[in-house]
Coordinates of C-alpha atoms in Angstrom, one line a residue:
M1 CA 108.2 5.8 -62.1
A2 CA 104.9 4.6 -60.8
T3 CA 101.9 5.7 -62.6
T4 CA 98.1 5.3 -62.0
K5 CA 96.0 5.6 -65.1
G6 CA 98.2 8.3 -66.6
L7 CA 99.1 9.9 -63.2
D8 CA 102.8 10.5 -62.7
E9 CA 102.8 9.8 -58.9
A10 CA 106.4 10.9 -58.3
A11 CA 105.9 14.3 -60.0
Y12 CA 102.6 14.8 -58.3
S13 CA 104.0 13.9 -54.9
Y14 CA 107.0 16.3 -55.4
A15 CA 104.7 19.2 -56.3
S16 CA 102.4 18.4 -53.4
R17 CA 105.3 18.4 -50.9
N18 CA 106.6 21.7 -52.2
A19 CA 103.1 23.3 -52.0
W20 CA 102.5 22.1 -48.4
S21 CA 106.1 23.2 -47.4
S22 CA 105.5 26.7 -48.7
F23 CA 102.0 26.8 -47.1
I24 CA 103.4 25.6 -43.7
A25 CA 106.1 28.2 -43.8
T26 CA 103.7 31.0 -44.5
R27 CA 101.5 30.0 -41.5
F28 CA 104.3 29.3 -38.9
D29 CA 107.6 31.1 -39.9
T30 CA 106.1 34.6 -39.9
H31 CA 105.1 34.4 -36.2
G32 CA 108.7 34.7 -35.2
R33 CA 109.1 38.1 -36.7
T34 CA 106.0 39.7 -35.3
S35 CA 105.3 38.3 -31.8
E36 CA 106.8 37.5 -28.5
R37 CA 107.5 33.9 -27.5
T38 CA 104.3 33.3 -25.5
A39 CA 102.2 34.7 -28.3
R40 CA 104.1 32.7 -30.9
L41 CA 103.5 29.5 -28.9
R42 CA 99.8 30.1 -28.6
M43 CA 99.5 31.0 -32.3
A44 CA 101.3 27.8 -33.3
E45 CA 98.9 25.8 -31.1
L46 CA 96.0 27.4 -32.8
E47 CA 97.5 26.6 -36.2
L48 CA 97.9 23.0 -35.2
E49 CA 94.2 22.8 -34.1
S50 CA 93.1 24.2 -37.4
L51 CA 95.4 21.7 -39.2
R52 CA 93.9 18.8 -37.3
A53 CA 90.4 20.0 -38.1
F54 CA 91.1 20.3 -41.8
A55 CA 92.9 17.0 -41.9
V56 CA 89.4 15.5 -41.2
V57 CA 88.1 17.5 -44.2
A58 CA 91.0 16.2 -46.3
K59 CA 90.2 12.6 -45.4
R60 CA 86.6 13.2 -46.2
C61 CA 87.6 14.4 -49.7
R62 CA 89.8 11.3 -50.1
N63 CA 86.9 9.0 -49.0
A64 CA 84.6 10.6 -51.5
A65 CA 86.9 9.4 -54.3
T66 CA 86.7 5.7 -53.2
S67 CA 84.4 3.3 -55.0
C68 CA 82.0 3.0 -52.1
G69 CA 82.2 6.8 -51.5
C70 CA 81.1 7.5 -55.1
L71 CA 77.9 5.5 -54.9
P72 CA 74.8 7.6 -55.6
P73 CA 72.6 8.3 -52.5
E74 CA 69.7 6.3 -54.2
V75 CA 71.9 3.2 -54.3
L76 CA 73.2 3.6 -50.8
A77 CA 69.6 3.9 -49.5
V78 CA 68.8 0.5 -51.1
V79 CA 71.9 -1.1 -49.6
F80 CA 71.1 0.4 -46.1
A81 CA 67.5 -0.9 -46.4
Y82 CA 68.8 -4.4 -46.9
A83 CA 71.3 -4.0 -44.1
Q84 CA 68.4 -3.1 -41.7
E85 CA 66.8 -6.5 -42.2
V86 CA 69.8 -8.5 -41.0
W87 CA 71.7 -6.0 -38.8
R88 CA 69.3 -4.5 -36.4
P89 CA 70.3 -2.3 -33.5
H90 CA 69.7 -4.1 -30.2
R91 CA 70.1 -3.8 -26.5
V92 CA 72.9 -5.9 -25.2
W93 CA 72.0 -8.5 -22.6
Q94 CA 73.7 -7.8 -19.3
T95 CA 74.2 -9.7 -16.0
A96 CA 73.5 -8.3 -12.6
K97 CA 77.1 -7.0 -12.3
T98 CA 77.4 -5.3 -15.7
E99 CA 73.9 -3.8 -15.4
K100 CA 75.2 -1.4 -12.7
A101 CA 77.1 0.5 -15.4
G102 CA 73.8 1.2 -17.2
P103 CA 72.3 -0.3 -20.3
R104 CA 74.4 -1.0 -23.4
Y105 CA 73.4 -0.9 -27.0
A106 CA 74.7 -2.2 -30.3
L107 CA 74.1 0.2 -33.1
G108 CA 73.7 -2.4 -35.8
W109 CA 73.1 -0.9 -39.2
M110 CA 73.2 2.6 -37.8
S111 CA 77.0 2.1 -37.5
I112 CA 77.1 3.3 -41.1
L113 CA 76.6 6.8 -39.8
H114 CA 80.2 6.8 -38.7
V115 CA 81.7 5.3 -41.9
S116 CA 81.9 8.4 -44.1
S117 CA 80.1 11.8 -44.4
S118 CA 78.5 10.8 -47.7
W119 CA 77.1 7.6 -46.1
R120 CA 75.9 9.6 -43.1
K121 CA 74.2 12.2 -45.3
A122 CA 72.6 9.6 -47.6
A123 CA 71.2 7.8 -44.5
L124 CA 69.9 10.9 -42.8
D125 CA 68.4 12.2 -46.1
T126 CA 66.4 9.0 -46.6
P127 CA 63.4 9.2 -44.3
R128 CA 62.0 5.8 -45.0
L129 CA 65.1 4.2 -43.3
W130 CA 63.9 5.7 -40.0
T131 CA 60.2 4.8 -40.0
Q132 CA 60.5 1.5 -38.0
L133 CA 61.2 2.3 -34.4
H134 CA 62.3 -0.6 -32.1
C135 CA 62.2 1.6 -29.0
F136 CA 64.0 -0.8 -26.5
D137 CA 66.8 -1.4 -29.0
I138 CA 67.7 2.2 -29.9
M139 CA 70.0 4.2 -27.7
P140 CA 67.8 6.9 -26.0
Q141 CA 70.4 9.6 -27.0
L142 CA 69.5 8.9 -30.6
M143 CA 65.8 9.2 -30.1
A144 CA 65.5 12.8 -31.4
K145 CA 67.8 12.2 -34.4
V146 CA 65.8 9.1 -35.4
L147 CA 62.4 10.8 -35.1
L148 CA 63.5 13.9 -36.9
S149 CA 65.1 11.9 -39.7
S150 CA 61.8 10.2 -40.5
R151 CA 60.4 13.6 -41.5
N152 CA 56.6 13.2 -41.8
L153 CA 56.4 9.6 -43.0
P154 CA 54.1 7.1 -41.2
L155 CA 55.8 5.2 -38.4
K156 CA 55.8 1.6 -37.2
V157 CA 56.6 1.6 -33.5
Y158 CA 57.7 -1.6 -31.6
V159 CA 57.9 -1.7 -27.8
D160 CA 59.0 -5.3 -27.3
D161 CA 61.1 -6.2 -24.2
R162 CA 61.7 -9.8 -25.5
G163 CA 61.4 -11.1 -22.0
W164 CA 64.1 -9.0 -20.2
L165 CA 64.3 -10.0 -16.6
D166 CA 63.3 -7.2 -14.3
M167 CA 66.0 -8.1 -11.8
Y168 CA 68.7 -7.5 -14.5
S169 CA 67.2 -4.7 -16.6
S170 CA 67.2 -1.0 -15.7
S171 CA 64.1 1.0 -16.3
M172 CA 62.9 1.3 -19.9
G173 CA 60.3 3.9 -19.2
V174 CA 61.1 6.3 -22.0
S175 CA 57.6 6.3 -23.3
P176 CA 57.1 10.1 -23.0
G177 CA 59.7 10.5 -25.7
W178 CA 58.9 7.7 -28.1
L179 CA 55.1 8.0 -27.7
C180 CA 54.8 11.8 -27.7
A181 CA 51.8 13.4 -29.5
P182 CA 53.7 14.0 -32.8
V183 CA 54.7 10.3 -33.0
I184 CA 51.2 9.0 -32.1
K185 CA 49.7 11.2 -34.8
R186 CA 52.0 9.5 -37.4
M187 CA 51.8 5.9 -36.2
E188 CA 50.4 3.4 -38.7
K189 CA 51.4 0.4 -36.6
L190 CA 52.0 0.1 -32.8
V191 CA 53.2 -3.1 -31.0
I192 CA 53.6 -3.1 -27.2
A193 CA 54.7 -6.4 -25.7
T194 CA 56.0 -6.0 -22.2
Q195 CA 55.7 -7.0 -18.6
D196 CA 52.7 -5.5 -16.6
N197 CA 54.5 -2.5 -15.1
E198 CA 56.0 -1.4 -18.4
L199 CA 52.7 -2.2 -20.3
R200 CA 50.9 0.2 -17.9
T201 CA 53.5 2.9 -18.5
W202 CA 53.4 2.7 -22.3
T203 CA 49.6 2.4 -22.7
C204 CA 49.1 5.4 -20.3
A205 CA 51.2 7.4 -22.7
L206 CA 48.6 7.0 -25.5
K207 CA 46.9 10.3 -24.5
T208 CA 45.9 11.5 -27.9
T209 CA 44.1 10.3 -31.0
A210 CA 45.9 8.2 -33.6
P211 CA 44.3 9.2 -36.9
A212 CA 46.8 7.1 -39.0
L213 CA 46.9 3.9 -36.9
K214 CA 46.0 0.8 -38.9
E215 CA 47.5 -2.0 -36.8
L216 CA 47.5 -2.3 -33.0
E217 CA 49.1 -5.2 -31.1
L218 CA 49.2 -5.3 -27.3
E219 CA 50.6 -8.1 -25.2
A220 CA 51.1 -8.6 -21.4
R221 CA 54.2 -10.7 -21.2
G222 CA 54.9 -13.4 -18.7
P223 CA 52.9 -16.1 -16.8
R224 CA 49.9 -14.7 -14.9
D225 CA 46.8 -15.8 -13.0
E226 CA 44.5 -13.5 -14.8
A227 CA 44.5 -11.3 -17.9
Y228 CA 45.6 -7.6 -17.7
H229 CA 42.8 -5.1 -17.9
L230 CA 43.2 -2.3 -20.5
E231 CA 41.7 1.0 -19.5
D232 CA 39.1 2.8 -21.6
T233 CA 41.4 5.8 -21.8
L234 CA 43.5 4.5 -24.7
F235 CA 43.7 7.2 -27.4
V236 CA 41.4 9.3 -25.1
G237 CA 38.6 6.8 -25.6
D238 CA 38.5 7.4 -29.4
V239 CA 38.8 4.5 -31.7
P240 CA 41.5 5.1 -34.5
P241 CA 39.4 5.6 -37.6
L242 CA 41.7 3.6 -39.9
L243 CA 42.2 0.6 -37.5
T244 CA 41.9 -2.6 -39.4
S245 CA 44.1 -5.1 -37.5
L246 CA 43.8 -5.7 -33.7
S247 CA 45.8 -8.2 -31.7
L248 CA 45.4 -8.6 -27.9
T249 CA 47.4 -11.1 -25.9
A250 CA 46.6 -11.6 -22.2
C251 CA 45.3 -8.0 -22.0
F252 CA 41.8 -7.0 -22.8
P253 CA 39.5 -4.0 -22.6
R254 CA 35.8 -4.4 -21.7
W255 CA 34.2 -6.7 -24.3
N256 CA 32.0 -3.8 -25.5
S257 CA 35.0 -1.6 -26.1
R258 CA 35.0 0.6 -29.2
L259 CA 38.4 -1.0 -30.2
F260 CA 36.3 -3.9 -31.7
T261 CA 35.4 -1.6 -34.6
S262 CA 33.5 -2.8 -37.6
N263 CA 36.4 -1.8 -39.8
L264 CA 38.5 -4.7 -38.5
T265 CA 39.8 -7.1 -41.2
K266 CA 42.1 -9.0 -38.8
L267 CA 41.4 -9.9 -35.2
R268 CA 43.6 -11.9 -32.9
L269 CA 42.6 -12.7 -29.3
S270 CA 44.9 -14.8 -27.1
M271 CA 45.0 -15.9 -23.5
G272 CA 48.7 -16.9 -23.9
G273 CA 50.5 -16.9 -20.6
V274 CA 47.3 -16.9 -18.5
F275 CA 46.9 -19.9 -16.3
I276 CA 43.4 -21.2 -16.9
D277 CA 41.8 -23.2 -14.1
I278 CA 38.1 -23.9 -14.1
F279 CA 38.1 -23.9 -10.3
R280 CA 39.5 -20.4 -10.2
D281 CA 37.0 -17.7 -11.2
E282 CA 39.7 -15.0 -11.7
S283 CA 41.3 -17.0 -14.6
T284 CA 38.1 -17.7 -16.5
R285 CA 35.9 -14.6 -15.8
V286 CA 37.7 -12.7 -18.5
L287 CA 36.4 -15.2 -21.1
P288 CA 33.4 -13.7 -23.0
S289 CA 30.1 -15.5 -22.8
S290 CA 28.7 -17.0 -25.9
S291 CA 26.3 -14.2 -26.5
R292 CA 29.0 -11.6 -25.8
L293 CA 31.3 -13.3 -28.3
K294 CA 28.5 -13.1 -30.9
R295 CA 28.0 -9.4 -30.2
I296 CA 31.8 -8.8 -30.7
L297 CA 32.0 -10.7 -34.0
S298 CA 28.6 -9.9 -35.6
P299 CA 29.5 -6.2 -36.6
L300 CA 32.8 -7.3 -38.1
Q301 CA 31.4 -7.8 -41.6
S302 CA 34.8 -7.1 -43.3
L303 CA 36.7 -9.7 -41.3
I304 CA 39.3 -11.6 -43.3
E305 CA 41.4 -13.3 -40.6
L306 CA 40.3 -14.4 -37.1
Y307 CA 42.7 -16.0 -34.6
L308 CA 41.8 -17.3 -31.2
H309 CA 44.3 -18.8 -28.7
N310 CA 42.9 -20.4 -25.5
L311 CA 40.0 -17.9 -25.7
F312 CA 36.8 -19.7 -26.1
P313 CA 33.3 -18.7 -24.9
R314 CA 31.9 -19.7 -21.5
D315 CA 29.0 -22.0 -21.7
E316 CA 25.7 -20.1 -21.6
P317 CA 22.4 -22.0 -21.8
G318 CA 20.4 -21.1 -24.8
A319 CA 22.9 -18.7 -26.3
M320 CA 24.4 -21.3 -28.7
D321 CA 21.1 -22.6 -30.1
V322 CA 21.7 -20.7 -33.3
P323 CA 25.4 -20.2 -34.2
L324 CA 26.6 -16.9 -35.6
S325 CA 27.5 -17.2 -39.3
L326 CA 30.8 -15.4 -39.7
P327 CA 31.0 -13.0 -42.6
S328 CA 31.5 -14.3 -46.1
T329 CA 34.7 -12.2 -46.3
L330 CA 36.5 -14.5 -43.8
R331 CA 39.4 -16.4 -45.4
I332 CA 41.4 -17.7 -42.5
F333 CA 40.1 -18.9 -39.1
E334 CA 42.9 -20.1 -36.8
C335 CA 42.2 -21.6 -33.4
T336 CA 45.0 -22.9 -31.1
C337 CA 45.0 -24.3 -27.6
D338 CA 47.7 -25.4 -25.2
N339 CA 45.7 -25.5 -21.9
W340 CA 43.7 -28.7 -20.9
D341 CA 41.0 -26.8 -19.0
A342 CA 40.4 -24.4 -21.9
F343 CA 40.2 -27.3 -24.3
N344 CA 38.2 -29.7 -22.2
E345 CA 35.7 -27.1 -20.9
H346 CA 35.3 -24.4 -23.5
Y347 CA 36.8 -25.5 -26.9
S348 CA 33.6 -27.2 -28.1
N349 CA 31.5 -24.1 -27.1
L350 CA 33.3 -22.1 -29.9
W351 CA 32.0 -24.4 -32.7
R352 CA 28.5 -24.3 -31.4
C353 CA 28.7 -20.5 -31.1
V354 CA 30.0 -19.6 -34.6
K355 CA 29.9 -21.1 -38.1
A356 CA 32.6 -20.3 -40.6
P357 CA 31.8 -19.9 -44.3
A358 CA 32.3 -23.0 -46.5
D359 CA 35.2 -21.4 -48.4
A360 CA 37.2 -20.3 -45.3
V361 CA 40.5 -22.0 -44.4
I362 CA 40.2 -23.4 -40.9
I363 CA 43.4 -24.3 -39.0
C364 CA 43.1 -25.8 -35.5
E365 CA 45.9 -26.9 -33.2
A366 CA 45.6 -28.5 -29.8
F367 CA 48.9 -28.8 -28.1
V368 CA 47.6 -30.0 -24.8
D369 CA 49.3 -32.5 -22.4
G370 CA 46.1 -34.4 -21.7
L371 CA 45.4 -35.3 -25.3
S372 CA 47.9 -38.1 -25.6
D373 CA 46.6 -39.7 -22.4
H374 CA 42.9 -39.8 -23.4
P375 CA 42.9 -40.0 -27.2
S376 CA 39.6 -42.0 -27.5
S377 CA 37.7 -39.4 -25.5
I378 CA 38.9 -36.3 -27.3
Y379 CA 38.6 -37.1 -30.9
H380 CA 35.1 -35.7 -31.1
H381 CA 36.3 -32.4 -29.6
L382 CA 39.3 -32.3 -32.0
L383 CA 37.0 -32.8 -35.0
E384 CA 34.4 -30.2 -34.1
P385 CA 35.8 -27.8 -36.7
L386 CA 35.3 -30.5 -39.4
L387 CA 31.9 -31.6 -38.2
N388 CA 30.9 -28.0 -37.9
A389 CA 32.1 -27.2 -41.4
N390 CA 30.7 -30.3 -43.1
D391 CA 28.5 -28.9 -45.8
P392 CA 26.7 -31.1 -48.3
A393 CA 26.9 -28.3 -50.8
H394 CA 30.8 -28.4 -50.5
P395 CA 31.6 -32.1 -50.0
T396 CA 35.0 -33.3 -48.9
R397 CA 37.3 -34.1 -51.9
E398 CA 40.7 -34.8 -50.5
L399 CA 42.1 -36.2 -47.2
Y400 CA 45.6 -35.6 -45.9
L401 CA 46.7 -37.8 -43.0
S402 CA 49.8 -37.8 -40.9
Q403 CA 50.5 -38.9 -37.3
N404 CA 49.5 -35.6 -35.8
T405 CA 47.7 -33.8 -38.6
L406 CA 44.4 -34.3 -40.4
S407 CA 43.6 -32.0 -43.4
L408 CA 40.5 -32.0 -45.6
R409 CA 39.8 -30.0 -48.8
N410 CA 36.5 -29.5 -50.5
T411 CA 38.1 -28.9 -53.9
A412 CA 40.2 -31.3 -55.9
Q413 CA 43.9 -30.4 -56.5
A414 CA 45.0 -29.5 -60.0
R415 CA 47.6 -31.9 -61.4
A416 CA 50.5 -29.6 -60.5
G417 CA 49.7 -30.1 -56.8
W418 CA 49.4 -33.9 -56.8
T419 CA 53.0 -34.5 -56.0
W420 CA 53.0 -32.4 -52.8
R421 CA 54.2 -34.6 -49.8
W422 CA 54.4 -34.6 -46.1
P423 CA 57.9 -34.6 -44.6
D424 CA 59.3 -38.1 -44.7
E425 CA 60.3 -38.2 -41.0
P426 CA 57.8 -37.8 -38.1
R427 CA 57.5 -34.3 -36.9
Q428 CA 58.5 -33.7 -33.2
I429 CA 55.9 -31.6 -31.5
N430 CA 57.4 -29.5 -28.7
K431 CA 55.0 -28.4 -26.1
Y432 CA 57.2 -25.4 -25.3
D433 CA 56.9 -24.0 -28.8
Q434 CA 55.6 -20.5 -29.0
P435 CA 52.3 -19.9 -30.7
I436 CA 52.7 -21.0 -34.3
T437 CA 53.6 -18.2 -36.7
S438 CA 52.4 -18.1 -40.2
Q439 CA 56.0 -18.7 -41.5
Y440 CA 56.3 -21.8 -39.3
R441 CA 52.9 -23.1 -40.3
K442 CA 53.9 -23.3 -43.9
D443 CA 55.8 -26.5 -43.0
L444 CA 52.8 -27.9 -41.2
V445 CA 49.9 -27.6 -43.6
Y446 CA 50.4 -27.8 -47.2
D447 CA 48.0 -25.1 -48.6
G448 CA 45.6 -22.3 -47.9
E449 CA 43.2 -23.5 -50.5
S450 CA 39.7 -22.2 -50.3
G451 CA 37.7 -24.4 -47.9
S452 CA 40.5 -26.5 -46.6
R453 CA 40.4 -27.6 -42.9
H454 CA 43.5 -28.6 -40.9
I455 CA 43.6 -30.2 -37.5
R456 CA 46.9 -30.7 -35.6
A457 CA 47.2 -32.1 -32.1
W458 CA 49.2 -34.1 -29.6
A459 CA 47.3 -37.2 -30.5
W460 CA 48.0 -40.0 -33.0
F461 CA 45.5 -39.7 -35.8
G462 CA 45.2 -43.4 -36.3
P463 CA 42.2 -45.7 -37.2
E464 CA 40.1 -44.5 -34.2
I465 CA 39.9 -40.9 -35.5
L466 CA 38.3 -42.0 -38.8
V467 CA 35.3 -43.3 -36.8
E468 CA 34.6 -39.8 -35.6
A469 CA 35.5 -38.0 -38.8
P470 CA 32.8 -36.5 -41.1
P471 CA 31.5 -38.7 -44.0
M472 CA 34.2 -39.3 -46.5
D473 CA 32.3 -41.2 -49.2
T474 CA 32.9 -38.2 -51.5
L475 CA 36.7 -38.4 -51.3
Q476 CA 38.6 -38.4 -54.6
A477 CA 42.2 -38.4 -53.3
V478 CA 44.0 -39.5 -50.1
Y479 CA 47.5 -38.5 -49.1
F480 CA 49.4 -40.6 -46.5
S481 CA 52.5 -39.4 -44.5
S482 CA 55.2 -41.9 -43.7
D483 CA 54.8 -41.3 -40.0
V484 CA 51.2 -42.6 -40.0
M485 CA 51.6 -45.8 -41.8
H486 CA 52.7 -47.9 -38.8
L487 CA 49.3 -47.1 -37.2
Y488 CA 47.7 -49.3 -39.8
G489 CA 50.0 -52.3 -39.2
T490 CA 48.3 -55.0 -41.3
P491 CA 46.4 -55.3 -44.6
A492 CA 43.3 -56.2 -42.5
K493 CA 43.6 -52.9 -40.6
W494 CA 43.7 -50.9 -43.9
L495 CA 40.6 -52.8 -45.1
D496 CA 38.7 -52.2 -41.8
C497 CA 39.4 -48.5 -42.0
F498 CA 39.2 -47.6 -45.6
S499 CA 37.3 -50.3 -47.5
D500 CA 34.0 -49.0 -49.1
A501 CA 32.3 -50.3 -52.1
D502 CA 31.1 -46.9 -53.0
S503 CA 34.5 -45.2 -52.6
E504 CA 35.2 -42.5 -55.2
V505 CA 38.9 -42.4 -54.5
E506 CA 40.8 -42.2 -57.8
R507 CA 44.2 -41.1 -56.5
I508 CA 46.5 -41.8 -53.6
A509 CA 49.9 -40.6 -52.5
I510 CA 52.0 -43.1 -50.6
P511 CA 55.4 -43.2 -48.9
Y512 CA 56.8 -46.1 -50.9
I513 CA 59.1 -47.8 -48.3
N514 CA 56.3 -47.8 -45.7
S515 CA 53.5 -49.0 -48.0
L516 CA 53.8 -52.8 -48.0
D517 CA 50.6 -53.5 -46.1
L518 CA 48.7 -50.9 -48.0
L519 CA 49.7 -52.3 -51.4
S520 CA 48.8 -55.8 -50.2
A521 CA 45.3 -54.6 -49.2
L522 CA 44.8 -53.0 -52.6
V523 CA 44.5 -56.4 -54.3
D524 CA 42.0 -57.8 -51.8
K525 CA 38.5 -58.6 -53.2
T526 CA 35.0 -58.8 -51.7
E527 CA 32.7 -61.8 -52.1
D528 CA 31.2 -60.0 -55.1
D529 CA 34.7 -60.2 -56.8
A530 CA 35.1 -56.4 -56.5
F531 CA 38.2 -54.7 -55.1
S532 CA 37.7 -54.0 -51.4
L533 CA 39.9 -51.0 -51.1
F534 CA 39.7 -48.0 -53.5
P535 CA 38.1 -49.9 -56.4
K536 CA 38.2 -46.8 -58.7
L537 CA 41.9 -46.1 -58.1
R538 CA 43.6 -44.8 -61.2
I539 CA 46.7 -42.9 -60.1
I540 CA 49.4 -43.5 -57.5
V541 CA 51.8 -40.8 -56.4
V542 CA 55.0 -42.4 -55.0
H543 CA 57.3 -40.7 -52.5
P544 CA 60.4 -42.3 -51.0
G545 CA 59.3 -42.9 -47.4
S546 CA 61.0 -42.5 -44.1
Q547 CA 63.8 -45.1 -44.5
Y548 CA 64.8 -44.2 -48.1
M549 CA 68.2 -42.7 -47.6
E550 CA 69.6 -45.1 -44.9
K551 CA 68.3 -48.6 -45.7
A552 CA 66.5 -48.4 -49.0
D553 CA 68.3 -51.4 -50.6
I554 CA 67.2 -53.9 -48.0
H555 CA 63.7 -52.5 -47.5
H556 CA 62.1 -52.2 -51.0
G557 CA 62.3 -55.7 -52.4
G558 CA 59.0 -56.8 -51.0
V559 CA 57.4 -53.4 -51.8
D560 CA 58.6 -53.7 -55.4
L561 CA 56.9 -57.1 -55.8
S562 CA 53.7 -56.0 -54.1
L563 CA 53.5 -52.9 -56.4
A564 CA 54.1 -55.0 -59.5
H565 CA 51.5 -57.5 -58.4
L566 CA 49.0 -54.7 -57.7
I567 CA 49.5 -53.2 -61.2
E568 CA 49.2 -56.6 -62.9
V569 CA 46.1 -57.7 -61.0
R570 CA 44.2 -54.5 -61.5
R571 CA 45.0 -54.5 -65.2
R572 CA 43.9 -58.1 -65.6
E573 CA 40.6 -57.2 -63.9
G574 CA 39.9 -54.3 -66.3
L575 CA 40.4 -51.6 -63.6
P576 CA 44.0 -50.6 -64.4
I577 CA 46.3 -48.2 -62.6
E578 CA 46.7 -45.7 -65.4
E579 CA 49.7 -43.8 -64.1
L580 CA 52.4 -43.7 -61.5
L581 CA 54.0 -40.4 -60.6
V582 CA 57.3 -41.3 -59.0
D583 CA 59.7 -39.1 -57.0
N584 CA 62.9 -38.6 -59.1
A585 CA 64.9 -39.7 -56.1
L586 CA 63.8 -43.3 -56.8
A587 CA 64.4 -43.1 -60.6
S588 CA 67.5 -45.3 -60.5
W589 CA 65.6 -48.3 -59.0
G590 CA 65.2 -51.2 -61.4
V591 CA 61.5 -51.9 -60.6
W592 CA 60.3 -49.1 -62.9
G593 CA 61.4 -50.9 -66.0
R594 CA 59.0 -53.8 -65.2
I595 CA 56.2 -51.4 -64.1
R596 CA 56.5 -49.5 -67.4
E597 CA 55.6 -52.7 -69.3
M598 CA 52.1 -52.5 -67.6
T599 CA 51.4 -48.8 -67.1
T600 CA 52.6 -45.3 -67.5
V601 CA 55.4 -44.1 -65.2
N602 CA 56.4 -40.4 -65.0
F603 CA 59.0 -38.9 -62.6
F604 CA 58.8 -35.6 -60.8
E605 CA 61.3 -33.4 -59.0

């Protein structure tokens, strides 16, 4: 007989059948002796209805005995929270034909409400699972259940249409439900990113104060000739007292609006989607004047992050004579541009209007079509952030150079950071990229070190840019990306651009395969018998270079000889290269045995 951990299944099944047989007999057989046929039929039907209802209860009891049904509610809540991150509810994209049947929704993680009663109860009894409301992605019929399940916890409300086409999408105007007064009172974050008509509907629903609101993001989606004007009636004209983060994209209030509260620690202003044309007043009149921008920023003495996209001050005679010093609390100042008129006419106004503190990180990106056509005429504009921030009290210590990026630091890296490298292959810049997110930027600039400056643009940062760059006689380290090496195509070009008898550079990082001309230039001498290029060089960090994986064996012979010659010449002249830090991917190459006879070689992962 089959047994399950001491259970005699055959005996138990026999007893169960007998019990149910007796029970069925007591519920059905007695009707024949007490009622007429029609009454007996109806009574039997009622018994069957009850049986079906309690069969569900029986299945629920069975499910409660399964391994997943026995999980404690606390564990289930953690599992559901992880499921939320990767399995979000969403509105299903529809064509013009299928849209006639009405909007369709995928429940995502909320499908667990229909798995078992214990799961459903655990989810509904965990209020924190219901505090992030993506209004366009949740079935309207579930609105009340979702809001009630969140109890009294603070809410994060997202109204993001993700670019739904009006011609295919039915009305999403459910703002009176999602943005009713009880919800507004509990919101700590609100994001509204929609087309104009929907933006108006949702912002008009903000008819009460928001005492808990900390983050506000408003965006008018889609291309437009001018920015959308926000009415002063938001939150009945009362600024949320806890508001610390404000983001406005293509929609702005009056520049003296109370939304620009002194409590702000993060401010993002973007003209994304607005077609800027200097010959059309309606596209530029929304831009603040230099004096107005100063009045907006001057009260923000707690500002930590400032982001501007295509929004630079209009020229105003006399207003930029004395730039506004941004607060010492500022840690990140990001400035991006993808419009030629905005860059060519207004970008430089910004750097004459404001001055960032020396220890702030400045990140500037100019993804403008016209840059690659006129590189020599735009370098000064591109480098305004560096020229503006050049402070003798905080001299430049490190330079990072790639084909499209120039970074400076005014503090020297600790040894642990010496082996950082640019990507081996040239980065492809896509002009259709969305504004760069913080996550994406991690691959573009290597650090957020205090005082670092990063410039990225659609322009090759070759020898010409170094003429416009701020003084670099205080540099201690230089990092070269593999994609920039071809711009210095001969040893003479390296000497023209970097030779300086007073150079303080002690460390360089090179892409090995691409460094033949650089290594040759490093042994050149002046008429005074001093080394022309980086005379105080002590440490070389060696990365593979762009051709490493494919054709390394046929490319590195000449580089090996040049490196060995460099080490030998510098040692003989009493200015030795003290250490090579080599990427472990190159550890199997035979050249390092010879190099070790002349200097220290260490490998890194």
